PDB file of N, CA, C and O in Angstrom:
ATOM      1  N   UNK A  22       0.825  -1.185   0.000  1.00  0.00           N
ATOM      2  CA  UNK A  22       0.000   0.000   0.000  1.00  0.00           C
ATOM      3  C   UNK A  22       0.872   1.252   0.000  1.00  0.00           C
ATOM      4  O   UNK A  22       1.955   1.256   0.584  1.00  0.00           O
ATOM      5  N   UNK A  23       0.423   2.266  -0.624  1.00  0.00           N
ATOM      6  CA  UNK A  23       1.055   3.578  -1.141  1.00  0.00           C
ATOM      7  C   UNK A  23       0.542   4.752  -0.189  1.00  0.00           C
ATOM      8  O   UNK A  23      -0.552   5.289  -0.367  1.00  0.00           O
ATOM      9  N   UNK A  24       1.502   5.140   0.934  1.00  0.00           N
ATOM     10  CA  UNK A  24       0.713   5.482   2.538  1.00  0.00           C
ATOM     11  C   UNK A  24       1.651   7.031   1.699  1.00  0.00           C
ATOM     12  O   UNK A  24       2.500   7.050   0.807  1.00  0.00           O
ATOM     13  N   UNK A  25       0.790   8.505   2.746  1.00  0.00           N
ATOM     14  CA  UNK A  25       0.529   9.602   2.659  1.00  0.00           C
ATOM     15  C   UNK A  25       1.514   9.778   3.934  1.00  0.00           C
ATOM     16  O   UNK A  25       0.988   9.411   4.985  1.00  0.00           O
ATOM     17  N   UNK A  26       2.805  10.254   4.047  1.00  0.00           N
ATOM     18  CA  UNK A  26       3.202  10.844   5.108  1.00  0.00           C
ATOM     19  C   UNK A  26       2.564  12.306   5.726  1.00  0.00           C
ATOM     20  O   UNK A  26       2.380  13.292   5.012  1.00  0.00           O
ATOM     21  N   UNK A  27       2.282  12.261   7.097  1.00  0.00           N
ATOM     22  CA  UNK A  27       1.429  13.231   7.131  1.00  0.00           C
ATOM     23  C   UNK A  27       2.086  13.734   8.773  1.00  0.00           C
ATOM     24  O   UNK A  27       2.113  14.875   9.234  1.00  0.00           O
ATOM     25  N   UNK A  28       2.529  12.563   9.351  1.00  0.00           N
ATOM     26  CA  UNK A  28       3.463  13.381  10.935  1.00  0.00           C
ATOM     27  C   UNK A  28       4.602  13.298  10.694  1.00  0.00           C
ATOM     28  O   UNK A  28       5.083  12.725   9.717  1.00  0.00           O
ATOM     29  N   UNK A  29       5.391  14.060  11.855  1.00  0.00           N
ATOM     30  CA  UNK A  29       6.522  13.928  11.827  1.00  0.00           C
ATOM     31  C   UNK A  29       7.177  12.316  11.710  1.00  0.00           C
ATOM     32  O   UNK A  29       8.285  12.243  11.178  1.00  0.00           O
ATOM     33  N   UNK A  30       6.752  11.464  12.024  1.00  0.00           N
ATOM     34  CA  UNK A  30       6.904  10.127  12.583  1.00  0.00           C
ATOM     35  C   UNK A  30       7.294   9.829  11.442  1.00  0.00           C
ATOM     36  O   UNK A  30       8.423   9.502  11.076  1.00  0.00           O
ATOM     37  N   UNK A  31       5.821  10.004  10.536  1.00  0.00           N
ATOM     38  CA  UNK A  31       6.148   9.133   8.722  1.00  0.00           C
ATOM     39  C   UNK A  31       6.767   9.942   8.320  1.00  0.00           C
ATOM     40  O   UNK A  31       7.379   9.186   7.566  1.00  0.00           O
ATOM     41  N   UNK A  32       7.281  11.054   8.087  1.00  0.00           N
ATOM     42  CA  UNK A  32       8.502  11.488   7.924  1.00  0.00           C
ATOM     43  C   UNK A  32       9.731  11.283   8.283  1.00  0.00           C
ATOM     44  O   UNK A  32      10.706  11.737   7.684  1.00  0.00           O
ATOM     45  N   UNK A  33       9.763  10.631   9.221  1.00  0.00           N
ATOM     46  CA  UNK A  33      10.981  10.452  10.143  1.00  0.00           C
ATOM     47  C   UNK A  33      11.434   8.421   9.457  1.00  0.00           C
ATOM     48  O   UNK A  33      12.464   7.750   9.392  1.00  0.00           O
ATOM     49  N   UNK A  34      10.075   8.215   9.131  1.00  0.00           N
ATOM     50  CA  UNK A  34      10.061   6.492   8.549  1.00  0.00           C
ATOM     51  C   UNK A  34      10.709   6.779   7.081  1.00  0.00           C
ATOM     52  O   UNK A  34      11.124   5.751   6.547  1.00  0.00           O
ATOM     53  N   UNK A  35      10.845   7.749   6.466  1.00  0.00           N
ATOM     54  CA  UNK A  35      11.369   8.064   4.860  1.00  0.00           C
ATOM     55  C   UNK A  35      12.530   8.489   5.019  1.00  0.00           C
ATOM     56  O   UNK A  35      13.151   8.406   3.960  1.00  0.00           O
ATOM     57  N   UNK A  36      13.170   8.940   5.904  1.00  0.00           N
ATOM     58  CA  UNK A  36      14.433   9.363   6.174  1.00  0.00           C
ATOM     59  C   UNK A  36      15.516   8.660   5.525  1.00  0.00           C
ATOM     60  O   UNK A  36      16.219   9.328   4.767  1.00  0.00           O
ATOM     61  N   UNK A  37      15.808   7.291   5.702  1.00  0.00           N
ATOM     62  CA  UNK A  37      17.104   6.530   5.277  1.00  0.00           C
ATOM     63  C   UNK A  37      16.561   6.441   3.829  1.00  0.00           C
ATOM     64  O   UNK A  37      17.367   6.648   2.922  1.00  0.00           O
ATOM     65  N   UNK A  38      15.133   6.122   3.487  1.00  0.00           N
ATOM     66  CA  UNK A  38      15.396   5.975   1.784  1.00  0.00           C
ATOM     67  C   UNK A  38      15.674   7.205   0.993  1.00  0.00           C
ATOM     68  O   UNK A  38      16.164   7.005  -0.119  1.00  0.00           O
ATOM     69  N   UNK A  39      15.485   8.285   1.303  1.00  0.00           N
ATOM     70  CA  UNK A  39      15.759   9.741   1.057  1.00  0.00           C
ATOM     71  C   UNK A  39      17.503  10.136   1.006  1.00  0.00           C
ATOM     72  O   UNK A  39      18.230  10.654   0.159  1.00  0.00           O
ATOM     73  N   UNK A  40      17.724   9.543   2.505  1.00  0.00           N
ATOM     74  CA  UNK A  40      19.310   9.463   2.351  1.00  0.00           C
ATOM     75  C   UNK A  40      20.138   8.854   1.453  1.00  0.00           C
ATOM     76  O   UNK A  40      21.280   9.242   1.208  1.00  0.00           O
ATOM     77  N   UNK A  41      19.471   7.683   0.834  1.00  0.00           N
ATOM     78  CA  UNK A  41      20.601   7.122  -0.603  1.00  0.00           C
ATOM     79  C   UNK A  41      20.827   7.875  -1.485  1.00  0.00           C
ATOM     80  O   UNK A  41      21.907   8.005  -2.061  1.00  0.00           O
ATOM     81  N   UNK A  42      19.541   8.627  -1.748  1.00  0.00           N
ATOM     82  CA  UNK A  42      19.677   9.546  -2.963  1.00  0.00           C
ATOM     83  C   UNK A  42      19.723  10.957  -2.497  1.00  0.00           C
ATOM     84  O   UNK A  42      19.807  11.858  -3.332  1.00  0.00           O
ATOM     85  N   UNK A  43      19.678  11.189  -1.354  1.00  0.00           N
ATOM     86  CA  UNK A  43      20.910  12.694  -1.038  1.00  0.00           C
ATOM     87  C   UNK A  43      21.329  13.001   0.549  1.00  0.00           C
ATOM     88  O   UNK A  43      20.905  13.650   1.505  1.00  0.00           O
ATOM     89  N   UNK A  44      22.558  12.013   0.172  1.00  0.00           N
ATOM     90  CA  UNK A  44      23.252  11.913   1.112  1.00  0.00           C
ATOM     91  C   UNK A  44      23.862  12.793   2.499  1.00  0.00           C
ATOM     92  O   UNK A  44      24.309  12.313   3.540  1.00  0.00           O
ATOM     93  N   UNK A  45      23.662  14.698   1.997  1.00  0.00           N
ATOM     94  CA  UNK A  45      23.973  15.481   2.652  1.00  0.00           C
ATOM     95  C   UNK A  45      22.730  15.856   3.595  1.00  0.00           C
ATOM     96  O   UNK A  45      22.675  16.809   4.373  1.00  0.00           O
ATOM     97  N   UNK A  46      21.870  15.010   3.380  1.00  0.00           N
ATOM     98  CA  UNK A  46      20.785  15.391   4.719  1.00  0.00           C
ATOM     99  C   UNK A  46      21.009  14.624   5.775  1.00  0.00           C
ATOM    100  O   UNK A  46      21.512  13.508   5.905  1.00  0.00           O
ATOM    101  N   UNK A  47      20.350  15.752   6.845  1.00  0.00           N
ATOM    102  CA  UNK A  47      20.705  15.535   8.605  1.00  0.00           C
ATOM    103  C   UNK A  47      19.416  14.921   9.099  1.00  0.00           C
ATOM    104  O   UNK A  47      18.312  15.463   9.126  1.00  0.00           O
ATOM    105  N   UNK A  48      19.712  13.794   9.455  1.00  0.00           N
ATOM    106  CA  UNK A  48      17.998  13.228  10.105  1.00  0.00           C
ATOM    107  C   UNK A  48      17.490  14.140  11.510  1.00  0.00           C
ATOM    108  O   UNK A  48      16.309  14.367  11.776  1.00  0.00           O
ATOM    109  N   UNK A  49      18.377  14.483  12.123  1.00  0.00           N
ATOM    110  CA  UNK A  49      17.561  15.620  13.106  1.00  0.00           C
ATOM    111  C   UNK A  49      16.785  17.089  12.454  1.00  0.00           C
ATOM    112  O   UNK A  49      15.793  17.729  12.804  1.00  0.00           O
ATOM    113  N   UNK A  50      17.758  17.236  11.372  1.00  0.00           N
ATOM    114  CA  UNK A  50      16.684  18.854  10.176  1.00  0.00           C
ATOM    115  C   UNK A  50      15.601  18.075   9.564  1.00  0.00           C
ATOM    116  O   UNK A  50      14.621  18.721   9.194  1.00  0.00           O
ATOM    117  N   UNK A  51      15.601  16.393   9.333  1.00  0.00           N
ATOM    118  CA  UNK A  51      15.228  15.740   8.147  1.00  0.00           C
ATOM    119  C   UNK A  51      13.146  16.516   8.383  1.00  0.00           C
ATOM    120  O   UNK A  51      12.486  17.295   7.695  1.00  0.00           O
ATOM    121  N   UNK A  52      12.893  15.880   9.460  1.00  0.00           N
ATOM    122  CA  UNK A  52      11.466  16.555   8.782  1.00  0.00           C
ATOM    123  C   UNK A  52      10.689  18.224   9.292  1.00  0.00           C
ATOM    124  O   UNK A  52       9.459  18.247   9.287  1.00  0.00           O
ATOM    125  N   UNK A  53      11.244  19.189   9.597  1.00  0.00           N
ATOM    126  CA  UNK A  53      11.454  20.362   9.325  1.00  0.00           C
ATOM    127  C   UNK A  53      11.849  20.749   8.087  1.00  0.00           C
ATOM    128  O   UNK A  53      11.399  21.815   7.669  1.00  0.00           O
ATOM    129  N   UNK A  54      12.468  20.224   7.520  1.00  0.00           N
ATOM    130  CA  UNK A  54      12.817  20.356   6.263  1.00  0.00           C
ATOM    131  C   UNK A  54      11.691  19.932   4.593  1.00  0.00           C
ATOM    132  O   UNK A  54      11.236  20.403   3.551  1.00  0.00           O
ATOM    133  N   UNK A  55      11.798  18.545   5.563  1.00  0.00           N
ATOM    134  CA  UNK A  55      10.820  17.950   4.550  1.00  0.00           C
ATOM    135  C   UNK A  55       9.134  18.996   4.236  1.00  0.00           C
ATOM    136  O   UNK A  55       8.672  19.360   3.155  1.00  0.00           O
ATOM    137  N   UNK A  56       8.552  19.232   5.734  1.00  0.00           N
ATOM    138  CA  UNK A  56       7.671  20.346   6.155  1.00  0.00           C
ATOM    139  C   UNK A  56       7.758  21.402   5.203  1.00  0.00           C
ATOM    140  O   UNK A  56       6.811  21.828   4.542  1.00  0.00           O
ATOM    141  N   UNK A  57       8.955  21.814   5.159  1.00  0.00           N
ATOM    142  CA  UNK A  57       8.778  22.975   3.959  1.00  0.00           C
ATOM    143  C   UNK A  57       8.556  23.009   2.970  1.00  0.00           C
ATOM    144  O   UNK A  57       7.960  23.963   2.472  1.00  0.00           O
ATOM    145  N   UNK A  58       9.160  21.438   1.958  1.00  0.00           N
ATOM    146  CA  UNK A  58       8.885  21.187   1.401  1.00  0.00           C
ATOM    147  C   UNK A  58       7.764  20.640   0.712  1.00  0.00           C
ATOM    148  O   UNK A  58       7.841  20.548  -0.513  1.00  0.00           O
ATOM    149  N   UNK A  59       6.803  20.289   1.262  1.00  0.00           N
ATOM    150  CA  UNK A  59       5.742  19.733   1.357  1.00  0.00           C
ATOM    151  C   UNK A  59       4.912  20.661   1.685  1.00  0.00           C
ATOM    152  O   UNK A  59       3.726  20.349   1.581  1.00  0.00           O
ATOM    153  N   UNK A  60       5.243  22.104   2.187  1.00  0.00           N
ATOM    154  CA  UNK A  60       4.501  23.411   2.333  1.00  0.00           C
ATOM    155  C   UNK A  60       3.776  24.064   1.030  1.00  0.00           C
ATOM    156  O   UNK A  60       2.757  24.754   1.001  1.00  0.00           O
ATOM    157  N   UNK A  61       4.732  23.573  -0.192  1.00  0.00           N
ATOM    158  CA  UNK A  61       4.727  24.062  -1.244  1.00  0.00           C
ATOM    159  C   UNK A  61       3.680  23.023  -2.308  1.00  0.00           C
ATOM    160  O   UNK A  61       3.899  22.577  -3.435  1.00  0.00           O
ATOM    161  N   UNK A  62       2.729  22.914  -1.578  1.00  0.00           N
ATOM    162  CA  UNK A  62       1.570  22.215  -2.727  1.00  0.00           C
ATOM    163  C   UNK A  62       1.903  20.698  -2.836  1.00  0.00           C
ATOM    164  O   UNK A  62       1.095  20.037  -3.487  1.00  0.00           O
ATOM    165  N   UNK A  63       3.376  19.796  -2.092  1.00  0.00           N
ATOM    166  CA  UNK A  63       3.796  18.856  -2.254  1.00  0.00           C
ATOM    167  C   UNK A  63       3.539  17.650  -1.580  1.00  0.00           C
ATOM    168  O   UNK A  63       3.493  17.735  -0.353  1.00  0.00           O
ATOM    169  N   UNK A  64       3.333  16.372  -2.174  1.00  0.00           N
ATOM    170  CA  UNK A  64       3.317  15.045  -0.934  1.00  0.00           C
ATOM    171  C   UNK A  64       4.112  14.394  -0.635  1.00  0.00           C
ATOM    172  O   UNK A  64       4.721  13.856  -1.559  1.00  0.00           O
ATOM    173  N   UNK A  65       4.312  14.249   0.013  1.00  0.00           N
ATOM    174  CA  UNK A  65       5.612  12.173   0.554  1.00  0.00           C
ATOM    175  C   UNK A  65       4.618  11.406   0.587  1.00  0.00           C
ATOM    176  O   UNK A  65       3.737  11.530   1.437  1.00  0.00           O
ATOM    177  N   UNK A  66       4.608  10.373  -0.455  1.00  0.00           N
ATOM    178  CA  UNK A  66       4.353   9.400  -0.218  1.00  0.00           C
ATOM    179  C   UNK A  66       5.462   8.166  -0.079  1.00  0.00           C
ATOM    180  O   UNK A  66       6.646   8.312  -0.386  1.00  0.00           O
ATOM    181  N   UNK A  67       4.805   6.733   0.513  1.00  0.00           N
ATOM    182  CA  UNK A  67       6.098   6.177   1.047  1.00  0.00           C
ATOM    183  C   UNK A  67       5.598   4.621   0.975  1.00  0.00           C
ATOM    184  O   UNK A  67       4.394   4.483   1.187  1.00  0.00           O
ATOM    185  N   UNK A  68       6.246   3.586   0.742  1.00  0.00           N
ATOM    186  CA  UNK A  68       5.712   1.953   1.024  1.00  0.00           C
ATOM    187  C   UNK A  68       6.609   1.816   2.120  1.00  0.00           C
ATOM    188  O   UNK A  68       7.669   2.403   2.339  1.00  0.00           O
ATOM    189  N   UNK A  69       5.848   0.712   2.945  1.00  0.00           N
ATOM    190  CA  UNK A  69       6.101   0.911   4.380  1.00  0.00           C
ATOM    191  C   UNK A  69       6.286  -0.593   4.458  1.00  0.00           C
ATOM    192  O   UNK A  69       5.380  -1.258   3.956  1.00  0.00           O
ATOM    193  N   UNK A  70       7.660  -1.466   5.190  1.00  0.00           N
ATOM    194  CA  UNK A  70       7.409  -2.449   5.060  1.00  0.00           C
ATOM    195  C   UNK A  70       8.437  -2.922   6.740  1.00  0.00           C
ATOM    196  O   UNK A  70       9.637  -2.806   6.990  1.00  0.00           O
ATOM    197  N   UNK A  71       7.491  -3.355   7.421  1.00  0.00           N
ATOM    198  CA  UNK A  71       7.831  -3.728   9.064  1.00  0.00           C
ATOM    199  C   UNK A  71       8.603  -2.211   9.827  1.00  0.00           C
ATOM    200  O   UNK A  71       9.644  -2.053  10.464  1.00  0.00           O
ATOM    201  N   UNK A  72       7.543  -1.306   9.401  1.00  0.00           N
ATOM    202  CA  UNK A  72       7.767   0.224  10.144  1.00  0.00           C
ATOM    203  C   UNK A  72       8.424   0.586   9.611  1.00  0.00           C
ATOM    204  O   UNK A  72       8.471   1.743  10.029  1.00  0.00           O
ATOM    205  N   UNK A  73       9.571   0.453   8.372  1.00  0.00           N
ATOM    206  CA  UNK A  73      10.205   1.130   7.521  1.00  0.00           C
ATOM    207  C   UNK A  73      10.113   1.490   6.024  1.00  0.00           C
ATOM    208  O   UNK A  73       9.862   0.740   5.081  1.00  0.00           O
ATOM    209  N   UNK A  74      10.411   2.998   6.026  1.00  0.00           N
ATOM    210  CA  UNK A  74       9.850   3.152   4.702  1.00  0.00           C
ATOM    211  C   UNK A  74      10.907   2.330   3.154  1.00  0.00           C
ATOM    212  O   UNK A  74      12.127   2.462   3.256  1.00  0.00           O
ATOM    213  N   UNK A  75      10.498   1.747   2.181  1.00  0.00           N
ATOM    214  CA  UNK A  75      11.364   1.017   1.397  1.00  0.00           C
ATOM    215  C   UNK A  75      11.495   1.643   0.251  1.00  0.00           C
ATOM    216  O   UNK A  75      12.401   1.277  -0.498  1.00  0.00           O
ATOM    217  N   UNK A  76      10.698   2.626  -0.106  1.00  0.00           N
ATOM    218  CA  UNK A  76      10.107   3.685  -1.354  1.00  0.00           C
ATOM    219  C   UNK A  76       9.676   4.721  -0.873  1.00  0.00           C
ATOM    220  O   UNK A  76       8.775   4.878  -0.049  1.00  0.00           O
ATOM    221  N   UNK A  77      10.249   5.374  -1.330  1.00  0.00           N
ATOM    222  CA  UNK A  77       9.306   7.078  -1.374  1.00  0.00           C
ATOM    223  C   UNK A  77       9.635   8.265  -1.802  1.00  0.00           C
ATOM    224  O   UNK A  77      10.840   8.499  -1.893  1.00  0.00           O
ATOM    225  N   UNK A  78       8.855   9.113  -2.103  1.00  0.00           N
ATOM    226  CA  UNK A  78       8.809  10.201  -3.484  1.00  0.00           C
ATOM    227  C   UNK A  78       7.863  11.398  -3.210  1.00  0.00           C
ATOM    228  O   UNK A  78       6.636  11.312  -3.158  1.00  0.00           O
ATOM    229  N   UNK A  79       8.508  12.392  -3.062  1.00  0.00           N
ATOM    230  CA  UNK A  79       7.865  13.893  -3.446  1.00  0.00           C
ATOM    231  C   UNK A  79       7.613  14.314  -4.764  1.00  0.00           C
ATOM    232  O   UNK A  79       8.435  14.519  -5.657  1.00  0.00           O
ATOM    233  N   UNK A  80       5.982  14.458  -4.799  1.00  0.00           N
ATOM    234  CA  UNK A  80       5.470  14.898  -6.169  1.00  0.00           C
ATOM    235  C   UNK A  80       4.451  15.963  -5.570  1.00  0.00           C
ATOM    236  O   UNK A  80       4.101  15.812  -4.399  1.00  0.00           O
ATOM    237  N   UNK A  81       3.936  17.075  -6.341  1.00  0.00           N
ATOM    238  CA  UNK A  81       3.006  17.971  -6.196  1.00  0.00           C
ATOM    239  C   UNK A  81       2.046  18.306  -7.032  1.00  0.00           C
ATOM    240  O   UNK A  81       2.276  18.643  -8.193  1.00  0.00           O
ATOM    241  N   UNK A  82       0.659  18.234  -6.421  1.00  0.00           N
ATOM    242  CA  UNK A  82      -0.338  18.268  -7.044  1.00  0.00           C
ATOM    243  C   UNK A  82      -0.633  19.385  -7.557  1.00  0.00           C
ATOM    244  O   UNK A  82      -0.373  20.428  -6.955  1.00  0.00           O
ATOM    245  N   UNK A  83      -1.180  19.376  -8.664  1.00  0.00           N
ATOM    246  CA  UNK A  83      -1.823  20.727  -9.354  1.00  0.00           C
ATOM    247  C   UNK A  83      -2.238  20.456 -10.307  1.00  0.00           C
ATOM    248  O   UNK A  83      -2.290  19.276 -10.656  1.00  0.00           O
ATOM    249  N   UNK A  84      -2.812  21.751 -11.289  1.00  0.00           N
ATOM    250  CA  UNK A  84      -2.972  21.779 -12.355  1.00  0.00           C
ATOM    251  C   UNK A  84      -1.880  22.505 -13.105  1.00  0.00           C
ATOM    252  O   UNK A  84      -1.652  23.646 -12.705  1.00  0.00           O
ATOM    253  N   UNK A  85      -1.265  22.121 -13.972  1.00  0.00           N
ATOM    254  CA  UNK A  85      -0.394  22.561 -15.057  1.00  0.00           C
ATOM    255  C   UNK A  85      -1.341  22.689 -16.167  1.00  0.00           C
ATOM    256  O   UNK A  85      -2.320  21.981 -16.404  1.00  0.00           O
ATOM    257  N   UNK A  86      -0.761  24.011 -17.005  1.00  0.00           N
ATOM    258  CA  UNK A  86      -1.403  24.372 -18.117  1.00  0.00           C
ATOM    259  C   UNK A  86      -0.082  24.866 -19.072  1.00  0.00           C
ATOM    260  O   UNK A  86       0.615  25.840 -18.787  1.00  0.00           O
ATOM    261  N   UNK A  87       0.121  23.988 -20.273  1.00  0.00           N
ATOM    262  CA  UNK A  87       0.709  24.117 -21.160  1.00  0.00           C
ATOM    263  C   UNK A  87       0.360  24.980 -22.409  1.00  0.00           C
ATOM    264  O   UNK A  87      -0.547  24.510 -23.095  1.00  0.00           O
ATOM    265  N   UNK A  88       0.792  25.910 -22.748  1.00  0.00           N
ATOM    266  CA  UNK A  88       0.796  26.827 -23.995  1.00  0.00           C
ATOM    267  C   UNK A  88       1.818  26.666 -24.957  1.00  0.00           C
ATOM    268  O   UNK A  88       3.035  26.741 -24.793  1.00  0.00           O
ATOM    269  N   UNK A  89       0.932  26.351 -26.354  1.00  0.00           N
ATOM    270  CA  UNK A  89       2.199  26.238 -27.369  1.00  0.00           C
ATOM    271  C   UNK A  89       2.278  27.924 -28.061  1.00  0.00           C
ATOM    272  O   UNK A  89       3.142  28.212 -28.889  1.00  0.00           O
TER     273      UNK A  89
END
């Protein structure tokens, strides 16, 4: 199942898979940070497998409107 991080907690569960792919983050800034990010119209979502997250990805919802 494809879970909605929404506390600090499930934020705090995305931490190490976040860290492979950018290594210069601090897990004590990690979800203050993330918060901001996610301030901006954005989600974490995350697969969760025995309390740890194994996948997960910031995407943001909207509408985009393309002009040629």
């Amino acid at each position: 199942d494809v879970k909605t991080a929404t506390t600090d907690t499930d934020i705090l569960k995305c931490w190490q898979v976040m860290f492979e792919l950018r290594p210069y983050l601090k897990e004590e800034n990690f979800p203050l940070d993330m918060r901001r990010t996610l301030d901006d119209n954005r989600k974490l979502i995350y697969i969760e497998e025995e309390k740890v997250a194994v996948a997960a990805s910031v995407f943001e919802e909207g509408y985009n409107f393309i002009s040629w």
